[in-house]
XYZ file of C-alpha atoms in Angstrom:
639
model
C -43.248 -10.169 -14.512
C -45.656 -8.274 -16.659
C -49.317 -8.831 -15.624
C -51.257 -11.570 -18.294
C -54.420 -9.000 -18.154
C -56.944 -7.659 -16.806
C -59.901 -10.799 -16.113
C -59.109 -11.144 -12.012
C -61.206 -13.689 -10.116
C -63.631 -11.183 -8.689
C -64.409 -13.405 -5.544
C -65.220 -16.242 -7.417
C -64.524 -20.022 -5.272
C -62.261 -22.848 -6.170
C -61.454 -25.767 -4.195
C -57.346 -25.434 -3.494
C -55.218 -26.859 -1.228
C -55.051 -25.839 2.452
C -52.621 -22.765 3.157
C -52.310 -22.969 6.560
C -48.596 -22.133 7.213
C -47.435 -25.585 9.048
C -44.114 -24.794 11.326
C -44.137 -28.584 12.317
C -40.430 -30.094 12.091
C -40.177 -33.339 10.313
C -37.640 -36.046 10.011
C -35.085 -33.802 12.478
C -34.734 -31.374 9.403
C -35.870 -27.078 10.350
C -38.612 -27.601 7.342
C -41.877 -27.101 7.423
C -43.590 -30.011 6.839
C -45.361 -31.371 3.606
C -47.192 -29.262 2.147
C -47.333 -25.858 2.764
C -46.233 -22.715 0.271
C -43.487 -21.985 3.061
C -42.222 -25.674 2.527
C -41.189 -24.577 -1.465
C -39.743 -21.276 -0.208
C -38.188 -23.054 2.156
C -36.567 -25.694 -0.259
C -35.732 -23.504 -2.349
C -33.700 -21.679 -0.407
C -31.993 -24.379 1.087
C -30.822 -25.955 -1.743
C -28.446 -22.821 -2.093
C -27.148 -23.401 1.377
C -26.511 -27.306 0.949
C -23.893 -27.414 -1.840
C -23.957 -31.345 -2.361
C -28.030 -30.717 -3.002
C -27.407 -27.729 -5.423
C -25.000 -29.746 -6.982
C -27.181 -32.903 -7.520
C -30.143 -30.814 -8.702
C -27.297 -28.792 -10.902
C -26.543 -32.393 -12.407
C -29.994 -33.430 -13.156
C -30.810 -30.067 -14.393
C -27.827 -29.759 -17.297
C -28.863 -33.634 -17.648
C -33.049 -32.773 -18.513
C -31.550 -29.060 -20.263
C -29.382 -31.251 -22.753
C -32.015 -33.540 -24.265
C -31.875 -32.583 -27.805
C -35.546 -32.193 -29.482
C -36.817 -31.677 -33.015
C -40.758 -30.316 -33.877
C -41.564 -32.510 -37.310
C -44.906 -32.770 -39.315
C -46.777 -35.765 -38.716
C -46.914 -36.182 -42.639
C -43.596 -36.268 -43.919
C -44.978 -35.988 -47.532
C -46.115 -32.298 -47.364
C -42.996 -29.872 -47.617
C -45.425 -26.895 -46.558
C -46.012 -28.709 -43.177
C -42.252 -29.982 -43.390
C -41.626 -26.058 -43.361
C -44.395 -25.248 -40.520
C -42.301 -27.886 -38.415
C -38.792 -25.944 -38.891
C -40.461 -22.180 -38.450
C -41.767 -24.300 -34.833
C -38.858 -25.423 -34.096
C -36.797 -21.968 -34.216
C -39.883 -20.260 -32.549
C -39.970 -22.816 -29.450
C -36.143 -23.123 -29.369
C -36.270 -19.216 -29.349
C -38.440 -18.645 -26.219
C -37.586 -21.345 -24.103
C -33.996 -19.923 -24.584
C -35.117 -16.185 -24.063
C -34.468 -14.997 -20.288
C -33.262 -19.287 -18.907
C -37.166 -19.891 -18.956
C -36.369 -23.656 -19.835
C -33.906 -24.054 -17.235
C -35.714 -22.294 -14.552
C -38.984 -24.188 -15.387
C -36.706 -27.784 -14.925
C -34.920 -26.307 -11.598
C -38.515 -25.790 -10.599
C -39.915 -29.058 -11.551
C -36.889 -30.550 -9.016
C -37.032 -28.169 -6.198
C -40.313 -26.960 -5.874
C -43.430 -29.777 -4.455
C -45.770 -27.323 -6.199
C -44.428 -28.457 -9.396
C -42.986 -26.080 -12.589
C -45.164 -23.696 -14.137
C -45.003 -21.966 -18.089
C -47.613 -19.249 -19.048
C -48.156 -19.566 -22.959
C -48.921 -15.764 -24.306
C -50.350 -15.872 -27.730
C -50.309 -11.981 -27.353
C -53.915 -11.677 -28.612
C -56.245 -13.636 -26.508
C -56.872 -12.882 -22.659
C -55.179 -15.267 -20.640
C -58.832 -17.321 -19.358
C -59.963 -17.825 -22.970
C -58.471 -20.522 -24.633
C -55.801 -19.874 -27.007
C -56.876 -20.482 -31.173
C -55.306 -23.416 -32.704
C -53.431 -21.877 -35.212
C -52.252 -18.986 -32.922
C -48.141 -19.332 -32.660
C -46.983 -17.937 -28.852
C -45.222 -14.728 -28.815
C -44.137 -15.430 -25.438
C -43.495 -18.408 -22.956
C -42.717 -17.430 -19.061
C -41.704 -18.140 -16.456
C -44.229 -18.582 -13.108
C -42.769 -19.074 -9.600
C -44.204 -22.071 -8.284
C -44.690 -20.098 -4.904
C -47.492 -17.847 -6.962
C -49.505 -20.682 -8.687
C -51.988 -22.200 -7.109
C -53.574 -25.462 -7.896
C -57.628 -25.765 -7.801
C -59.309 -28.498 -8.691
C -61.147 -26.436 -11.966
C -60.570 -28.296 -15.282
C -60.995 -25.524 -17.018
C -58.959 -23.010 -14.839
C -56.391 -25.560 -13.234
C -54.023 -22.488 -11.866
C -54.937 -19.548 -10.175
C -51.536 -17.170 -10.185
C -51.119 -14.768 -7.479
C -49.520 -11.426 -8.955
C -47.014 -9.927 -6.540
C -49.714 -6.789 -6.747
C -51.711 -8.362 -5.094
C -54.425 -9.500 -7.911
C -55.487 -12.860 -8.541
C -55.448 -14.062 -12.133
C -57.588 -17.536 -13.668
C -55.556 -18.973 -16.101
C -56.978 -21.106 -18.690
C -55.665 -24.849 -19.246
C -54.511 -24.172 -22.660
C -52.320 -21.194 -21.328
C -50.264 -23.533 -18.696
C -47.647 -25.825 -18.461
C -47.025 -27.172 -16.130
C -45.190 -30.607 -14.639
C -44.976 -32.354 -10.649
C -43.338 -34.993 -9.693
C -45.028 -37.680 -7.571
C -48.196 -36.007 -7.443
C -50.350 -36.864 -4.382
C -53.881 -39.017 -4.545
C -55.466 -37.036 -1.916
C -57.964 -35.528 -4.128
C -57.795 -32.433 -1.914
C -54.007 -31.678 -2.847
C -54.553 -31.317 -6.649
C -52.179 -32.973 -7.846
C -49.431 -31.382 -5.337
C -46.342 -33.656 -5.330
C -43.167 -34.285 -3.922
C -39.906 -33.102 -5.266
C -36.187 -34.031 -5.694
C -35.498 -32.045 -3.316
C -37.740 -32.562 -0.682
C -36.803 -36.412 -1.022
C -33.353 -35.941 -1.499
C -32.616 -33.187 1.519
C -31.354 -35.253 3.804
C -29.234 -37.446 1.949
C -27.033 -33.856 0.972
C -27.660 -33.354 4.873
C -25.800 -36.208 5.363
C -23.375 -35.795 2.985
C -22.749 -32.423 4.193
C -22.433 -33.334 7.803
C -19.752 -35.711 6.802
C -17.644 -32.990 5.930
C -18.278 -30.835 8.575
C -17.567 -33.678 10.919
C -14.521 -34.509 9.429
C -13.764 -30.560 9.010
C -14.475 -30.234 12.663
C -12.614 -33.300 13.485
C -9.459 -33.158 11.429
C -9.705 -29.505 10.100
C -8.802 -27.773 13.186
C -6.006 -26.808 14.213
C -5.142 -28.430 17.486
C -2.851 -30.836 18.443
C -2.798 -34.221 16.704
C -1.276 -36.489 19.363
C 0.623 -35.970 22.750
C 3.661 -37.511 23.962
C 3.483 -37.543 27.668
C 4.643 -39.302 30.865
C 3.057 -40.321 34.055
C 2.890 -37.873 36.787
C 2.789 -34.889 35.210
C 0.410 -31.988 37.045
C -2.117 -29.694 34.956
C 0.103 -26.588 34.689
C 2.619 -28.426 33.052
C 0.174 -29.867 30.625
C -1.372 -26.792 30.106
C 2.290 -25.070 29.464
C 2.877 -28.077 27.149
C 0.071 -27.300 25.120
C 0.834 -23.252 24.667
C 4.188 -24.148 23.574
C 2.986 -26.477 21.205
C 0.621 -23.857 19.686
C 3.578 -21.320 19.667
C 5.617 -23.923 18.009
C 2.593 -24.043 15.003
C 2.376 -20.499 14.580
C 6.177 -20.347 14.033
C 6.238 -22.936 11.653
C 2.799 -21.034 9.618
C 0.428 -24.163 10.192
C -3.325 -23.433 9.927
C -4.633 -27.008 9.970
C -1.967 -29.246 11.617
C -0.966 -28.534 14.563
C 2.741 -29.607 16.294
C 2.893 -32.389 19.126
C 2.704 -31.665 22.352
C 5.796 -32.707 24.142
C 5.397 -33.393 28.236
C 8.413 -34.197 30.418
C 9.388 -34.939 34.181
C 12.087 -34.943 36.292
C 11.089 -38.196 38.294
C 13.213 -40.679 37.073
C 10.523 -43.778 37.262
C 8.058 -42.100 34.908
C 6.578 -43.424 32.095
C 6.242 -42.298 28.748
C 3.300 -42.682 26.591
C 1.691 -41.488 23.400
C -2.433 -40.687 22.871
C -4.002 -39.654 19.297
C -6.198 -36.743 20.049
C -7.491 -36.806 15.879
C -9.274 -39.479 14.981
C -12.943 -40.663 12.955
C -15.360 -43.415 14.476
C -13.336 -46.579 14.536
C -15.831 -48.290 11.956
C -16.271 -45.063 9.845
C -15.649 -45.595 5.897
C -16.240 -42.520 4.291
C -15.882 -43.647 0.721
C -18.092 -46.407 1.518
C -20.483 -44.156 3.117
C -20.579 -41.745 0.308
C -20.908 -44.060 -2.225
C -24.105 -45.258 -0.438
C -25.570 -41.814 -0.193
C -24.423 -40.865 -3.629
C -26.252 -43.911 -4.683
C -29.712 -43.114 -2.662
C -29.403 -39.301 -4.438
C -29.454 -41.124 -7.429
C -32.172 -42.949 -6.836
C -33.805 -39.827 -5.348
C -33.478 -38.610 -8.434
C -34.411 -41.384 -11.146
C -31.321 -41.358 -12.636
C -28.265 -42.882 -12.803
C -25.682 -42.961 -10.232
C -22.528 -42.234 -12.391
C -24.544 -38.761 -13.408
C -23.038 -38.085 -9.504
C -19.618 -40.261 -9.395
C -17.978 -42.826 -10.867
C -19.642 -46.414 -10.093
C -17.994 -48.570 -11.868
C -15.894 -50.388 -9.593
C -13.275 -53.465 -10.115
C -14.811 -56.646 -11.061
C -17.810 -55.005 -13.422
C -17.488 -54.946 -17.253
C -18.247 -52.044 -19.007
C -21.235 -53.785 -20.255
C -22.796 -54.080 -16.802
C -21.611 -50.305 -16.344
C -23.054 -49.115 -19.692
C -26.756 -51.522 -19.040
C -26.983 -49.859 -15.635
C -26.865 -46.325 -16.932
C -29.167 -46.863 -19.380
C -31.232 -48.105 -16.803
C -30.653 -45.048 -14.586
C -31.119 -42.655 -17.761
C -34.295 -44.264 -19.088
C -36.261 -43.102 -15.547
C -36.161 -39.335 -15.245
C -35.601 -39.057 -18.934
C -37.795 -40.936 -20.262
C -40.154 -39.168 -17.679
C -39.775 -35.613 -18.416
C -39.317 -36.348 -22.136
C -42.634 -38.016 -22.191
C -44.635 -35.609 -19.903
C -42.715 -32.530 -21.068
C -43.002 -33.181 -24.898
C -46.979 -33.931 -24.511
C -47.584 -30.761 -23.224
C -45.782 -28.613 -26.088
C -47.949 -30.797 -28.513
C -50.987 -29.826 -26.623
C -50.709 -26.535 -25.822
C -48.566 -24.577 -28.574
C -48.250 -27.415 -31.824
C -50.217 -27.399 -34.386
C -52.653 -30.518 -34.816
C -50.060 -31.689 -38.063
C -46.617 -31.071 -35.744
C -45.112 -33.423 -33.236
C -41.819 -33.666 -31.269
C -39.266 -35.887 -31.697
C -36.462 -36.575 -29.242
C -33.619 -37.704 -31.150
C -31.797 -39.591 -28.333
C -35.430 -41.760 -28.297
C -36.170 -41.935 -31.313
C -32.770 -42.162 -33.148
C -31.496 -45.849 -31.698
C -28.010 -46.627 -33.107
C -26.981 -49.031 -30.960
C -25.611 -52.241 -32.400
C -28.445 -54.372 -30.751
C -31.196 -52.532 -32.581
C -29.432 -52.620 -35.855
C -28.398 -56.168 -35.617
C -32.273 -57.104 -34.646
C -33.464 -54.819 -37.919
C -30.576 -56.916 -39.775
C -32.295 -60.380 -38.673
C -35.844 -58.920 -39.406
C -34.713 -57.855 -43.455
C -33.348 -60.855 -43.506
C -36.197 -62.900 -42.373
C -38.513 -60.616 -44.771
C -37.062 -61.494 -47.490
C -36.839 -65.364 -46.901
C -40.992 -65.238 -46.140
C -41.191 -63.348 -49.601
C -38.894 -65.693 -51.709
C -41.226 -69.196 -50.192
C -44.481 -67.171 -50.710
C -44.662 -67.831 -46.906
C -45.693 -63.807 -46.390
C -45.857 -60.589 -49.531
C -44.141 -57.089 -49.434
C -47.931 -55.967 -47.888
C -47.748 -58.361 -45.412
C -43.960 -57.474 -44.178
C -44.910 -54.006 -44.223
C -47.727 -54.366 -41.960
C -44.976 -55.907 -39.809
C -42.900 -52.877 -39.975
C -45.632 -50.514 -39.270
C -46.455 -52.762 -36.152
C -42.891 -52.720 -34.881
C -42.756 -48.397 -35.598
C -40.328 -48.944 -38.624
C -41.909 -47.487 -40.736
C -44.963 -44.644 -39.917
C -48.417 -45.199 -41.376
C -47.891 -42.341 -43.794
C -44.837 -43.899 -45.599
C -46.961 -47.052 -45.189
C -50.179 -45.977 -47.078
C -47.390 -44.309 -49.757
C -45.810 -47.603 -50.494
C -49.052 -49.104 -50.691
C -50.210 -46.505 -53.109
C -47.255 -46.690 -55.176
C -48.453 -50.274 -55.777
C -51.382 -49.853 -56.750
C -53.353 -50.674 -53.789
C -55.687 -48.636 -51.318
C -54.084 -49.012 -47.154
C -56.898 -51.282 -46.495
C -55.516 -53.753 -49.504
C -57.785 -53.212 -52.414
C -57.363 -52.289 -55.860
C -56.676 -48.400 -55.977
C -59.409 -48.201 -58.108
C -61.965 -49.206 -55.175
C -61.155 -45.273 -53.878
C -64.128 -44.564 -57.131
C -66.721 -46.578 -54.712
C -65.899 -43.968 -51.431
C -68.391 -42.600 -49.455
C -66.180 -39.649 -48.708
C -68.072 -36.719 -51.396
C -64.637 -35.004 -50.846
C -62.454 -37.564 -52.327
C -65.574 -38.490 -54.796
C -65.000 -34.763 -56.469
C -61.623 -35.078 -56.716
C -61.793 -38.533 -58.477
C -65.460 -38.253 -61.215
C -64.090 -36.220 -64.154
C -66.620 -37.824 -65.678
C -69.502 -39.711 -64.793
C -68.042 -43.300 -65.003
C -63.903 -42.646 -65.543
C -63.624 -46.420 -65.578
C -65.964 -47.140 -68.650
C -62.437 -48.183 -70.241
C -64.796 -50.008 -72.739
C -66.633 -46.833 -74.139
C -64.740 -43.774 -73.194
C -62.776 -42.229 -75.641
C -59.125 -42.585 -74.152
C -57.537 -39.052 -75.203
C -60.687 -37.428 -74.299
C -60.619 -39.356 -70.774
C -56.853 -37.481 -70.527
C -57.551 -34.218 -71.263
C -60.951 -33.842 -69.098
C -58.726 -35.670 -65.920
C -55.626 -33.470 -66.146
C -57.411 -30.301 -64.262
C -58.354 -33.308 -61.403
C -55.005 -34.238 -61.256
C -53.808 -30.976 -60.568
C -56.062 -30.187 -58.055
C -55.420 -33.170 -56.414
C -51.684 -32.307 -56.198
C -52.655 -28.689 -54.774
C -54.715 -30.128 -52.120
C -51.515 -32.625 -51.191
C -48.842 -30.276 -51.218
C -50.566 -26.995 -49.677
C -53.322 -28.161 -47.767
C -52.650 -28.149 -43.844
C -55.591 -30.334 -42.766
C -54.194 -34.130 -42.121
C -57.115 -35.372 -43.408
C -57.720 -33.459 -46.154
C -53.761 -34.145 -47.548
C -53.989 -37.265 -47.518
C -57.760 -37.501 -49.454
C -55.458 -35.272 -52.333
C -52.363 -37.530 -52.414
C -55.282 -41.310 -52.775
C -57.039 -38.999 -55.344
C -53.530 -38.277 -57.263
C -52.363 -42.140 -57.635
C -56.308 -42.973 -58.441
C -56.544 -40.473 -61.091
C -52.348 -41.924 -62.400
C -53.439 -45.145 -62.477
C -56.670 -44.473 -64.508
C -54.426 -42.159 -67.066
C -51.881 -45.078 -67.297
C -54.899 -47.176 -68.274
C -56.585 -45.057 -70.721
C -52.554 -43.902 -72.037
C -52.127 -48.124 -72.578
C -55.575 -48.176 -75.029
C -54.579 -45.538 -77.358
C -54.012 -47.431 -80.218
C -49.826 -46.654 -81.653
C -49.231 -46.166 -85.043
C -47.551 -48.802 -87.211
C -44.376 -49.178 -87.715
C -43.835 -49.642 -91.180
C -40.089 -49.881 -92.275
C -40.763 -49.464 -95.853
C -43.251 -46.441 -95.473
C -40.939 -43.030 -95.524
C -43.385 -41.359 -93.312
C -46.400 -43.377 -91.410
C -47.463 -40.944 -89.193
C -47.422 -37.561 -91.956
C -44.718 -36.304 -89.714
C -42.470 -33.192 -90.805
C -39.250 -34.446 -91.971
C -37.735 -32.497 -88.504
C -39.661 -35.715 -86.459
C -38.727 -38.284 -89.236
C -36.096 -40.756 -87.836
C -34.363 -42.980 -90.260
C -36.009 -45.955 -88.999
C -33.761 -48.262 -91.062
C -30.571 -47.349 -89.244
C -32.264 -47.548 -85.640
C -29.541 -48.754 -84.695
C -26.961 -45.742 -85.267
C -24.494 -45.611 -82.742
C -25.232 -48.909 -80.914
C -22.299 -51.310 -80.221
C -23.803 -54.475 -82.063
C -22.129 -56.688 -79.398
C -24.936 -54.977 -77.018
C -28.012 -56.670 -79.951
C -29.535 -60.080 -78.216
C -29.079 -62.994 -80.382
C -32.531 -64.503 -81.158
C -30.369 -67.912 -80.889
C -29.239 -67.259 -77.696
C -30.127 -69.560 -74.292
C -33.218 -68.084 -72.951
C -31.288 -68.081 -69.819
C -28.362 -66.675 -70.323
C -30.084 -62.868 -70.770
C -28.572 -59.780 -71.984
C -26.930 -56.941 -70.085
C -28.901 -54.035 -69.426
C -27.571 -51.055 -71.933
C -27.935 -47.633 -71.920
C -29.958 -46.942 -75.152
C -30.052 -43.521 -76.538
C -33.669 -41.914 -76.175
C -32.960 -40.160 -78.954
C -33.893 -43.054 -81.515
C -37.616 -43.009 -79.861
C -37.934 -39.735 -82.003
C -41.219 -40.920 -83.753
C -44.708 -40.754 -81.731
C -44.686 -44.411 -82.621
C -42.001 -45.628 -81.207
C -42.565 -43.597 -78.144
C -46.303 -44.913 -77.472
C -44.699 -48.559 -77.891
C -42.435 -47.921 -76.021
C -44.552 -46.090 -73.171
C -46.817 -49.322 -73.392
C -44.552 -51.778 -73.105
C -42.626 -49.829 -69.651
C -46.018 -49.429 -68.353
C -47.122 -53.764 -68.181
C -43.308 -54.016 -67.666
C -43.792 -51.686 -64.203
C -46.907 -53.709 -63.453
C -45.090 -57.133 -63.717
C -42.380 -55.745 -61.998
C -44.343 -54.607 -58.667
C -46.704 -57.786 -58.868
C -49.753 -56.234 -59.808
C -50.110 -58.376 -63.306
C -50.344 -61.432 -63.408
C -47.875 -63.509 -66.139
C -51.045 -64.713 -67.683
C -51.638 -60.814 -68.227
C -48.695 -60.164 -68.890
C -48.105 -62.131 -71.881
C -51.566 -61.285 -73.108
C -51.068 -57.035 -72.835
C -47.744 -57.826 -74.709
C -48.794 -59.769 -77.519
C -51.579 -57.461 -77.956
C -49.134 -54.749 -77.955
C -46.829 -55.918 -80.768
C -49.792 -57.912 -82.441
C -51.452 -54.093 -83.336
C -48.339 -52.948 -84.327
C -47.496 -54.899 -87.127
C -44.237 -56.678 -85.331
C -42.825 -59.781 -86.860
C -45.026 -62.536 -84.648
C -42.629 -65.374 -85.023
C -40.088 -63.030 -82.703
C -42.724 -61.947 -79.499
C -43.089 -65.235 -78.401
C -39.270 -65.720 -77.636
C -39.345 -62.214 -76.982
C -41.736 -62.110 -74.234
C -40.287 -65.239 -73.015
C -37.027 -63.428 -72.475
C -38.423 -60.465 -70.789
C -40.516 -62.330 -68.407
C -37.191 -64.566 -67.710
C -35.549 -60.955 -66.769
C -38.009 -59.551 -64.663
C -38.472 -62.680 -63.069
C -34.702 -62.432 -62.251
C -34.567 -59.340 -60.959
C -37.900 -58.909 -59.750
C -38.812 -56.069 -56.752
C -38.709 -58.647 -54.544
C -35.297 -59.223 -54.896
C -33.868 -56.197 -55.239
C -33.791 -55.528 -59.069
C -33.989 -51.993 -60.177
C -37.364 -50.873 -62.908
C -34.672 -48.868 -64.453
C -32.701 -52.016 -66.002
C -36.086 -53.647 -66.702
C -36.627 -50.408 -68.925
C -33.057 -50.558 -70.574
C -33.622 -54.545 -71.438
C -37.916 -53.594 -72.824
C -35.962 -50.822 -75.192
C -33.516 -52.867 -76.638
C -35.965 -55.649 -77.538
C -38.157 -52.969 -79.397
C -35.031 -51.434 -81.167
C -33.004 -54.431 -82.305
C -35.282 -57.588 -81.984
C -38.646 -56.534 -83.498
């Protein structure tokens, strides 16, 4: 390994833990006891000698190695932090890949007390300064656990030992670094215990097993002899040669042939003793099983990650609850621990990680139980028990939603996150969203500001508003642009609504001095409409009319076009709840009263439309889009 730099410790202290080589035995096992640096060299090394421990910690590594992660912007809304989260996500994938650091740093973290270690290498920086927040890592390694050495310095928690013999301080920022069961004696810092040093005798165990039974049974002596009383040693001992000359003839290596004692003395007896056998109450799949099941619990996982423990008698939904159970320990662990420490010492402030087997639930349960809670929502809507704010408050407090989609949805309806009118974001104390919202010194002076004027001077606002939420990277700052942007949409909507349409005057050629290219031939609006589509004014109130596609073409006049750009815009209103049908009817009439419409058809007109929106309201599903189709074909046909 290449040397970080240059800064060594130049004799400066730190408190560390005790390196007094300890050559004490413990538990009947050759290791030195806990802790010492020759204990981890000492594990390590072992766990290459005991192949049921290598494969256990083999297991648990491809287990931890396999956990599939995703780096995503905390602010799903920006696409340039969207893209900062996928150039992460290649970057991190790339060096944890490069030269098995992530699996070495996880085979580590199991075999090692001093815990795993990764230096972050901004390639810039010297390695006890902190690293810039904006600085992407050029390089993650590798540290053997047997070089780093814990102190009890916040600010310089590892102290690696080169192989050179130099001493290097490296800064908090620079390290990652996870133990398992790290001690509370203050004096260890933060020295744990591994999997392996918990788990080592267990594969002793296991491993002795074998051997005994190897030892036993794997030999290749005699299994049994047949024999009769009164028989003298040299003729046993003759037996036995001939039995073994007998075996090599017939090519055993493992069994070997019975051994086959006679006598001439008529009265003897003959008899028959095993020579093979195990402990008379040895079970050795019982006694594996149990072993197995204390590695796995060693471990913090589950035991079928090591065999098959499903046995007659369980269901498979016992089985599948139990390895859940298993998973959620050392999984849930290292995802937790592991994932906190990428945020905090390579991320970006904006980026987070995501595990997808956490946060991607697709089990039936969950869905059933989001089923149930739609369900519910919509029955506390339809009694006026709860409103759409109030269910999504519920859904931000149950993680269904995040509070960035939440504040959008409020926005959308025309209310600040906090609840209040959208136009409260004018009375901020923030001067940054203040100068993104006062194109003029009172923009809601609806009474006295001239309308197209308010439009023009707001459209440079608006656009800076939309720069500072699509490129800015600054959390805080994005979201100040994206309140500013539906501020500054609703106030245009309002000052659109008070520009005062043209007439509509059927007889007039040309009402608004338009060139005969923009002249539509009002008379024959309806051109290439299917009359059976025109609403009857005689028709039940009730029984409403289908929504049809109307050609846009017909709204070729600026007339019709602010009509009909006045009448969507109460219609949206109505639609989300954010007009009242008092209002409603009022911003209508006034609409078609200006406009010189026939007054003896709003009334039913209205009526209809409020019947239709009522119908298929937000609440219950109903798409704007057909509210739009129904508003057009009123103003085309009825009026």
């Amino acid at each position: 390994m290449a040397i970080p730099n240059e800064n060594t410790l130049d004799n400066e202290e730190y408190p560390v833990f005790t390196t007094l080589l300890k050559v004490l035995s413990t538990a009947g096992t050759n290791a030195p006891s806990w802790w010492s640096v020759d204990r981890d060299i000492y594990l390590r090394n072992t766990v290459f000698k005991i192949d049921f421990l290598e494969s256990a910690v083999n297991t648990v590594v491809l287990k931890l190695f396999s956990i599939p992660f995703s780096v995503v912007s905390k602010n799903n809304s920006s696409l340039l932090m969207q893209q900062y989260a996928e150039s992460y996500q290649e970057l991190i994938t790339e060096l944890l890949m490069y030269d098995k650091t992530l699996e070495k740093f996880i085979r580590s973290f199991l075999t090692a007390d001093n815990g795993a270690f990764i230096y972050v290498d901004d390639g810039k920086t010297p390695n006890s300064e902190p690293i810039p927040e904006n600085n992407p890592p050029v390089e993650l390694r590798w540290l053997d656990s047997t070089l780093c050495q814990r102190t009890s310095n916040r600010q310089f928690p590892v102290i690696y030992n080169h192989p050179n013999g130099k001493k290097y301080k490296l800064h908090h920022s620079r390290v990652i670094s996870l133990v398992q069961s790290p001690s509370t004696d203050i004096k260890m810092n933060n020295v744990g215990m591994c999997f392996a040093s918990r788990a080592m005798l267990l594969a002793q165990h296991l491993s002795d097993i074998y051997l005994y039974e190897g030892e036993v049974l794997g030999n290749r002596s005699s299994e049994e002899i047949i024999y009769a009383t009164g028989a003298k040693s040299k003729e046993i001992d003759d037996a036995f040669q001939l039995a073994d000359l007998d075996s090599d003839n017939a090519g055993l290596a493992r069994y070997g042939k019975r051994v086959y004692l006679g006598l001439r003395d008529s009265n003897a007896k003959i008899g028959k003793l095993n020579l093979k056998s195990l402990p008379e109450q040895f079970n050795k799949r019982d006694d594996i099983e149990i072993t197995l099941t204390l590695l796995a619990m060693a471990s913090g996982g589950s035991p079928n990650w090591f065999y098959d423990s499903v046995k007659s008698g369980s269901t498979k939904a016992s089985a599948s609850e139990s390895t859940k159970m298993g998973e959620s320990k050392i999984e849930t662990w290292f995802i937790r621990n592991f994932t906190h420490e990428l945020e905090q010492k390579i991320l970006p402030h904006f980026l987070k990680v995501l595990n997808k087997n956490a946060d991607i639930d697709t089990t039936g349960t969950r869905a059933r139980i989001k089923l149930n809670l739609a369900q519910k929502a919509k029955q506390n809507i339809d009694s006026k028990v709860t409103n759409v704010r109030v269910e999504r408050q519920q859904m931000l407090a149950r993680e269904d939603i995040d509070l960035v989609t939440f504040e959008d949805l409020e926005l959308a309806d025309g209310r600040t996150p906090n609840g209040l009118p959208i136009y409260a974001f004018f009375e901020s104390d923030d001067e940054r969203l203040r100068d993104l919202l006062y194109f003029v010194d009172n923009p809601l002076d609806f009474t006295n500001n001239d309308p197209q004027e308010m439009l023009d001077l707001s459209e440079d606002y608006l656009k800076q508003a939309q720069n500072i939420a699509l490129n800015t990277l600054d959390i805080e700052e994005q979201r100040l642009g994206v309140y500013a942007m539906y501020t500054l949409d609703y106030v245009r909507d309002e000052y659109r609504n008070m520009l005062t349409p043209a007439k509509i005057e059927l007889n007039d050629p040309n009402p608004n001095n338009e060139t005969q290219q923009d002249l539509t031939d009002e008379t024959d609006v309806l051109s290439g409409i299917n009359e059976d589509d025109v609403i009857d004014n005689n028709e039940d109130q009730n029984n409403l009319s289908k929504a049809v596609n109307v050609d846009q073409s017909v709204f070729s006049t600026r007339a019709l076009r602010n009509t009909q750009r006045s009448v969507r815009s109460v219609c949206r209103d109505y639609w989300n709840n954010n007009l009242s049908n008092q209002d409603f009817y009022a911003k209508l009439h006034s609409i078609f009263d200006g406009n010189g419409y026939n007054r003896e058809l709003i009334s039913s007109y209205v009526k209809t439309l409020d019947t239709f929106i009522k119908n298929n309201g937000r609440d219950s599903g109903g798409k704007l889009s057909n509210i739009y189709k129904i508003s057009d074909q009123f103003i085309l046909y009825k009026l």
